[in-house]
Amino acid sequence: MEAAVRPAWIGLALAVLVAAVAVQPSPAQETVRPIAPQDRLSGSAFMSAEARALQADDASNPAMLWVKDGEDIWARKTGVAERSCADCHGEAGASMKGVAARYPAFDPASQKPVTLDQRINICRTINQKAEPFAPESQPALAIASYVGLQSRGMPITPPDDKRLKPFLEAGRSLFGLRQGQLNLSCANCHDALWGGKLGGSPIPQAHPTGYPIYRLEWQGIGSLQRRLRNCMTGVRAEPFAPNSIEFTEIELYLAERAKGMTVETPAIRP
Amino acid sequence: MGRALINVPATAKAGDIIEIKALVAHVMETGYRHEVDGKPIPRDIINHFTCAYNGVVVFEADFYPAIAANPFLSFTTIATETGVLTFIWTDDKAEKQVETARITIT
């Protein structure tokens, strides 16, 4: 299904953009200046008034359909353990408040950082003794939206955890790495050219403020990793595998870069 | 069909103009798209919606393929009496989704 929907900007104004950034020096080592904290803007700041209104009202935000499904999953007993999320965590409004705002976080068992989706799947397998949710599946997006909503309005607060440091630095490097046939880094677009246009689309600053998002182009909800895959295929790079450590590292860097910005989950994006 | 979200004021005064919002999960498959192997994806859209207030239709709409997935409608009516608003979406598979909401006139 996704193959039928092509990002409108692919191929379109890319020639112009490549011309604009190709003049920059030494591909591997270049440093694009990061956005100053006071200049940071969420993706919603680049949206039309109509899209912002859709997000602002829970009665019109279609992502709330997934939130309601997530609420059901939260309460449903399942797995060999016959336990619901609520059996252990109680009211999500209390136990999950602020949780999404501080993921990815370090998982002592695997000695690696995990995304919120992966942390939820750890509870699925270890605590509920059930099958993990497949990446990008309806229940995975529903429960992530429901847990994410409990942090809405709160600041993004990446954990101050020494064990995360090497992964965060790897994420920072990936963000600056030129990739794909178009040979562009995330920073080329999102640090250097934000506010500009790519085809008809404004280039946002790439802050992970609203995930999972309901994207109008997708006519559905999707995770941050789906969004990142779109940007990678946009520059004709091979996207990292779902739940790969590279994606987690980029997510860590995006969270650090957006530290203190407000969670809007579940957001609308064009 | 899927899940619906209805927003109707719980209470109103007789004569008030009330705003009603109705959102429903539906793929709204246009019928113009193809699978990767070229097979057409059959059209499956909601083609009709009605809202009845104590049995009297106060709003209805025909839908066409250009309407996005998970359609959202907002419309107004006049609060008259305590009772039930009934929302019915019908799609190309003749599946009906029926939802109700109560309103109390104070």
CSV table of C-alpha atoms in Angstrom, one decimal, chain A residues 20-262:
chain,number,residue,atom,x,y,z
A,20,ALA,CA,22.3,24.3,-3.2
A,21,VAL,CA,24.1,21.9,-0.8
A,22,ALA,CA,26.6,20.3,-3.2
A,23,VAL,CA,28.9,23.3,-3.0
A,24,GLN,CA,29.6,22.6,0.7
A,25,PRO,CA,33.1,21.3,1.4
A,26,SER,CA,34.6,17.9,2.4
A,27,PRO,CA,31.6,15.6,2.5
A,28,ALA,CA,32.6,13.3,5.5
A,29,GLN,CA,33.9,15.9,7.9
A,30,GLU,CA,31.8,19.0,7.3
A,31,THR,CA,30.0,20.4,10.3
A,32,VAL,CA,26.7,22.1,9.9
A,33,ARG,CA,26.0,24.4,12.8
A,34,PRO,CA,23.2,22.9,15.1
A,35,ILE,CA,20.1,25.0,15.6
A,36,ALA,CA,20.4,27.4,18.6
A,37,PRO,CA,18.0,26.3,21.5
A,38,GLN,CA,16.0,29.6,21.2
A,39,ASP,CA,15.5,29.1,17.5
A,40,ARG,CA,14.0,25.6,17.8
A,41,LEU,CA,10.5,25.1,16.4
A,42,SER,CA,8.3,22.0,16.4
A,43,GLY,CA,7.1,20.6,13.1
A,44,SER,CA,3.6,22.0,13.9
A,45,ALA,CA,5.0,25.5,13.5
A,46,PHE,CA,5.5,24.8,9.8
A,47,MET,CA,1.9,23.5,9.3
A,48,SER,CA,-1.2,25.2,7.8
A,49,ALA,CA,-3.7,26.7,10.2
A,50,GLU,CA,-6.1,23.9,9.2
A,51,ALA,CA,-3.7,21.1,10.1
A,52,ARG,CA,-2.9,22.8,13.5
A,53,ALA,CA,-6.6,23.1,14.2
A,54,LEU,CA,-7.1,19.4,13.4
A,55,GLN,CA,-4.3,18.6,16.0
A,56,ALA,CA,-5.6,21.0,18.6
A,57,ASP,CA,-9.0,19.4,19.0
A,58,ASP,CA,-9.2,15.8,20.2
A,59,ALA,CA,-12.7,15.5,18.7
A,60,SER,CA,-11.2,16.1,15.2
A,61,ASN,CA,-7.7,14.6,15.5
A,62,PRO,CA,-8.0,11.2,13.8
A,63,ALA,CA,-5.0,9.9,15.8
A,64,MET,CA,-7.4,9.7,18.7
A,65,LEU,CA,-9.0,6.6,17.0
A,66,TRP,CA,-5.7,4.9,17.7
A,67,VAL,CA,-5.4,6.3,21.3
A,68,LYS,CA,-8.8,4.7,22.0
A,69,ASP,CA,-7.6,1.4,20.7
A,70,GLY,CA,-4.6,1.7,22.9
A,71,GLU,CA,-6.7,2.4,25.9
A,72,ASP,CA,-8.5,-1.0,25.3
A,73,ILE,CA,-5.1,-2.8,24.9
A,74,TRP,CA,-4.0,-1.2,28.2
A,75,ALA,CA,-7.0,-2.8,30.0
A,76,ARG,CA,-7.1,-6.2,28.2
A,77,LYS,CA,-5.7,-9.3,29.9
A,78,THR,CA,-3.5,-11.3,27.5
A,79,GLY,CA,-0.7,-13.7,27.1
A,80,VAL,CA,0.2,-16.8,29.0
A,81,ALA,CA,0.4,-14.6,32.1
A,82,GLU,CA,-3.2,-13.4,31.6
A,83,ARG,CA,-2.2,-9.9,32.8
A,84,SER,CA,-3.1,-6.5,31.4
A,85,CYS,CA,-0.8,-3.5,31.4
A,86,ALA,CA,-3.2,-2.0,33.9
A,87,ASP,CA,-2.9,-5.0,36.3
A,88,CYS,CA,0.8,-4.0,36.9
A,89,HIS,CA,0.9,-0.3,36.0
A,90,GLY,CA,-2.6,0.8,37.2
A,91,GLU,CA,-3.9,4.1,35.8
A,92,ALA,CA,-1.9,5.1,32.8
A,93,GLY,CA,-2.5,8.7,33.6
A,94,ALA,CA,-0.3,8.3,36.7
A,95,SER,CA,2.1,5.5,35.9
A,96,MET,CA,2.9,6.5,32.3
A,97,LYS,CA,3.0,10.3,32.8
A,98,GLY,CA,6.3,11.6,31.4
A,99,VAL,CA,7.5,8.1,30.4
A,100,ALA,CA,7.4,8.7,26.6
A,101,ALA,CA,9.2,12.1,27.2
A,102,ARG,CA,12.3,10.3,28.4
A,103,TYR,CA,12.7,7.5,25.8
A,104,PRO,CA,14.9,6.1,24.4
A,105,ALA,CA,16.3,4.9,27.7
A,106,PHE,CA,19.0,2.5,28.8
A,107,ASP,CA,17.9,-1.1,29.3
A,108,PRO,CA,20.1,-2.9,31.8
A,109,ALA,CA,19.1,-6.4,30.6
A,110,SER,CA,20.4,-5.9,27.1
A,111,GLN,CA,23.0,-3.2,28.0
A,112,LYS,CA,21.6,-1.1,25.2
A,113,PRO,CA,19.3,1.8,24.8
A,114,VAL,CA,15.7,0.9,23.8
A,115,THR,CA,12.9,3.0,22.2
A,116,LEU,CA,9.5,3.3,23.9
A,117,ASP,CA,8.1,0.7,21.4
A,118,GLN,CA,10.8,-1.7,22.3
A,119,ARG,CA,10.3,-1.1,26.1
A,120,ILE,CA,6.6,-1.9,25.6
A,121,ASN,CA,7.5,-5.1,23.8
A,122,ILE,CA,9.8,-6.1,26.6
A,123,CYS,CA,6.7,-6.0,28.9
A,124,ARG,CA,4.7,-7.9,26.2
A,125,THR,CA,7.2,-10.8,26.2
A,126,ILE,CA,8.6,-10.9,29.7
A,127,ASN,CA,5.6,-9.7,31.8
A,128,GLN,CA,2.6,-10.7,29.7
A,129,LYS,CA,4.3,-13.7,28.1
A,130,ALA,CA,2.7,-12.7,24.8
A,131,GLU,CA,3.9,-12.2,21.3
A,132,PRO,CA,5.7,-8.8,20.8
A,133,PHE,CA,3.8,-6.4,18.6
A,134,ALA,CA,5.2,-6.2,15.1
A,135,PRO,CA,6.8,-2.9,14.2
A,136,GLU,CA,4.3,-0.4,12.7
A,137,SER,CA,1.4,-2.8,13.4
A,138,GLN,CA,-2.0,-1.4,14.4
A,139,PRO,CA,-1.6,-2.5,18.1
A,140,ALA,CA,2.0,-1.3,18.3
A,141,LEU,CA,0.9,2.2,17.1
A,142,ALA,CA,-2.2,2.2,19.3
A,143,ILE,CA,-0.5,1.4,22.6
A,144,ALA,CA,2.4,3.8,21.7
A,145,SER,CA,-0.1,6.6,21.1
A,146,TYR,CA,-1.9,5.9,24.3
A,147,VAL,CA,1.3,5.8,26.4
A,148,GLY,CA,2.6,8.8,24.4
A,149,LEU,CA,-0.5,10.9,25.1
A,150,GLN,CA,0.2,10.6,28.9
A,151,SER,CA,3.2,12.9,28.3
A,152,ARG,CA,1.4,15.5,26.2
A,153,GLY,CA,2.3,19.0,27.3
A,154,MET,CA,5.4,17.8,29.2
A,155,PRO,CA,9.0,18.7,28.2
A,156,ILE,CA,11.2,16.2,26.4
A,157,THR,CA,13.7,15.0,29.0
A,158,PRO,CA,16.3,12.7,27.7
A,159,PRO,CA,17.8,10.7,30.7
A,160,ASP,CA,21.1,12.0,32.0
A,161,ASP,CA,22.6,8.5,31.9
A,162,LYS,CA,26.3,7.9,31.3
A,163,ARG,CA,25.6,4.5,29.7
A,164,LEU,CA,23.7,6.3,26.9
A,165,LYS,CA,26.6,8.5,26.0
A,166,PRO,CA,28.3,6.4,23.3
A,167,PHE,CA,25.0,5.6,21.6
A,168,LEU,CA,24.0,9.3,21.7
A,169,GLU,CA,27.3,10.3,20.1
A,170,ALA,CA,26.8,7.6,17.4
A,171,GLY,CA,23.4,9.1,16.7
A,172,ARG,CA,24.9,12.6,16.4
A,173,SER,CA,27.4,11.3,13.8
A,174,LEU,CA,24.7,9.5,11.9
A,175,PHE,CA,22.8,12.8,11.7
A,176,GLY,CA,25.8,14.5,10.1
A,177,LEU,CA,26.6,11.6,7.7
A,178,ARG,CA,25.9,12.1,4.0
A,179,GLN,CA,24.0,9.2,2.7
A,180,GLY,CA,22.3,7.8,-0.4
A,181,GLN,CA,22.5,8.6,-4.1
A,182,LEU,CA,21.8,12.2,-3.3
A,183,ASN,CA,24.6,12.3,-0.8
A,184,LEU,CA,22.8,14.4,1.8
A,185,SER,CA,22.9,14.2,5.6
A,186,CYS,CA,20.0,14.9,7.9
A,187,ALA,CA,21.8,18.0,9.0
A,188,ASN,CA,22.1,19.3,5.4
A,189,CYS,CA,18.3,19.6,5.4
A,190,HIS,CA,17.2,19.9,9.0
A,191,ASP,CA,20.0,22.1,10.5
A,192,ALA,CA,21.1,24.1,7.4
A,193,LEU,CA,17.9,24.5,5.3
A,194,TRP,CA,15.0,24.3,7.7
A,195,GLY,CA,12.3,26.9,6.9
A,196,GLY,CA,13.1,26.4,3.2
A,197,LYS,CA,11.0,24.4,0.8
A,198,LEU,CA,11.5,21.0,-0.9
A,199,GLY,CA,9.0,20.8,-3.7
A,200,GLY,CA,5.8,22.2,-2.0
A,201,SER,CA,6.8,21.0,1.5
A,202,PRO,CA,8.4,23.2,4.1
A,203,ILE,CA,11.6,21.6,5.5
A,204,PRO,CA,11.0,21.3,9.3
A,205,GLN,CA,13.7,21.1,12.0
A,206,ALA,CA,13.1,17.3,12.6
A,207,HIS,CA,12.1,17.4,16.2
A,208,PRO,CA,10.4,14.1,17.5
A,209,THR,CA,7.7,16.1,19.4
A,210,GLY,CA,4.6,14.4,18.1
A,211,TYR,CA,5.2,10.6,17.7
A,212,PRO,CA,3.3,8.5,16.7
A,213,ILE,CA,2.0,11.1,14.2
A,214,TYR,CA,-1.1,11.0,12.0
A,215,ARG,CA,0.4,12.0,8.7
A,216,LEU,CA,-2.1,13.3,6.2
A,217,GLU,CA,0.0,12.0,3.3
A,218,TRP,CA,-0.1,8.5,4.8
A,219,GLN,CA,-3.8,8.8,5.7
A,220,GLY,CA,-2.9,7.0,8.8
A,221,ILE,CA,-0.7,6.9,11.8
A,222,GLY,CA,3.0,6.0,11.9
A,223,SER,CA,6.1,5.8,14.1
A,224,LEU,CA,9.1,8.0,14.2
A,225,GLN,CA,11.1,5.2,12.5
A,226,ARG,CA,8.6,5.2,9.6
A,227,ARG,CA,9.2,9.0,9.3
A,228,LEU,CA,12.9,8.5,9.3
A,229,ARG,CA,12.6,5.7,6.7
A,230,ASN,CA,10.8,8.2,4.4
A,231,CYS,CA,13.6,10.7,4.8
A,232,MET,CA,16.2,8.0,4.0
A,233,THR,CA,14.4,6.7,0.9
A,234,GLY,CA,14.0,10.4,0.0
A,235,VAL,CA,17.7,10.7,-0.4
A,236,ARG,CA,17.8,7.2,-2.0
A,237,ALA,CA,19.6,5.6,0.9
A,238,GLU,CA,18.9,2.1,2.1
A,239,PRO,CA,16.9,2.7,5.3
A,240,PHE,CA,18.1,1.1,8.5
A,241,ALA,CA,16.2,-2.0,9.6
A,242,PRO,CA,13.2,-1.5,11.9
A,243,ASN,CA,14.3,-1.5,15.5
A,244,SER,CA,18.0,-1.5,14.5
A,245,ILE,CA,20.5,0.1,16.9
A,246,GLU,CA,21.2,2.9,14.3
A,247,PHE,CA,17.6,4.0,14.5
A,248,THR,CA,17.7,4.0,18.3
A,249,GLU,CA,20.9,6.1,18.2
A,250,ILE,CA,19.3,8.6,15.8
A,251,GLU,CA,16.2,8.7,18.1
A,252,LEU,CA,18.5,9.4,21.1
A,253,TYR,CA,20.2,12.3,19.3
A,254,LEU,CA,16.8,13.7,18.1
A,255,ALA,CA,15.6,13.6,21.7
A,256,GLU,CA,18.8,15.4,23.0
A,257,ARG,CA,18.4,18.0,20.2
A,258,ALA,CA,14.8,18.6,21.2
A,259,LYS,CA,15.5,18.6,25.0
A,260,GLY,CA,12.9,20.8,26.8
A,261,MET,CA,10.6,21.0,23.8
A,262,THR,CA,6.9,20.1,24.4
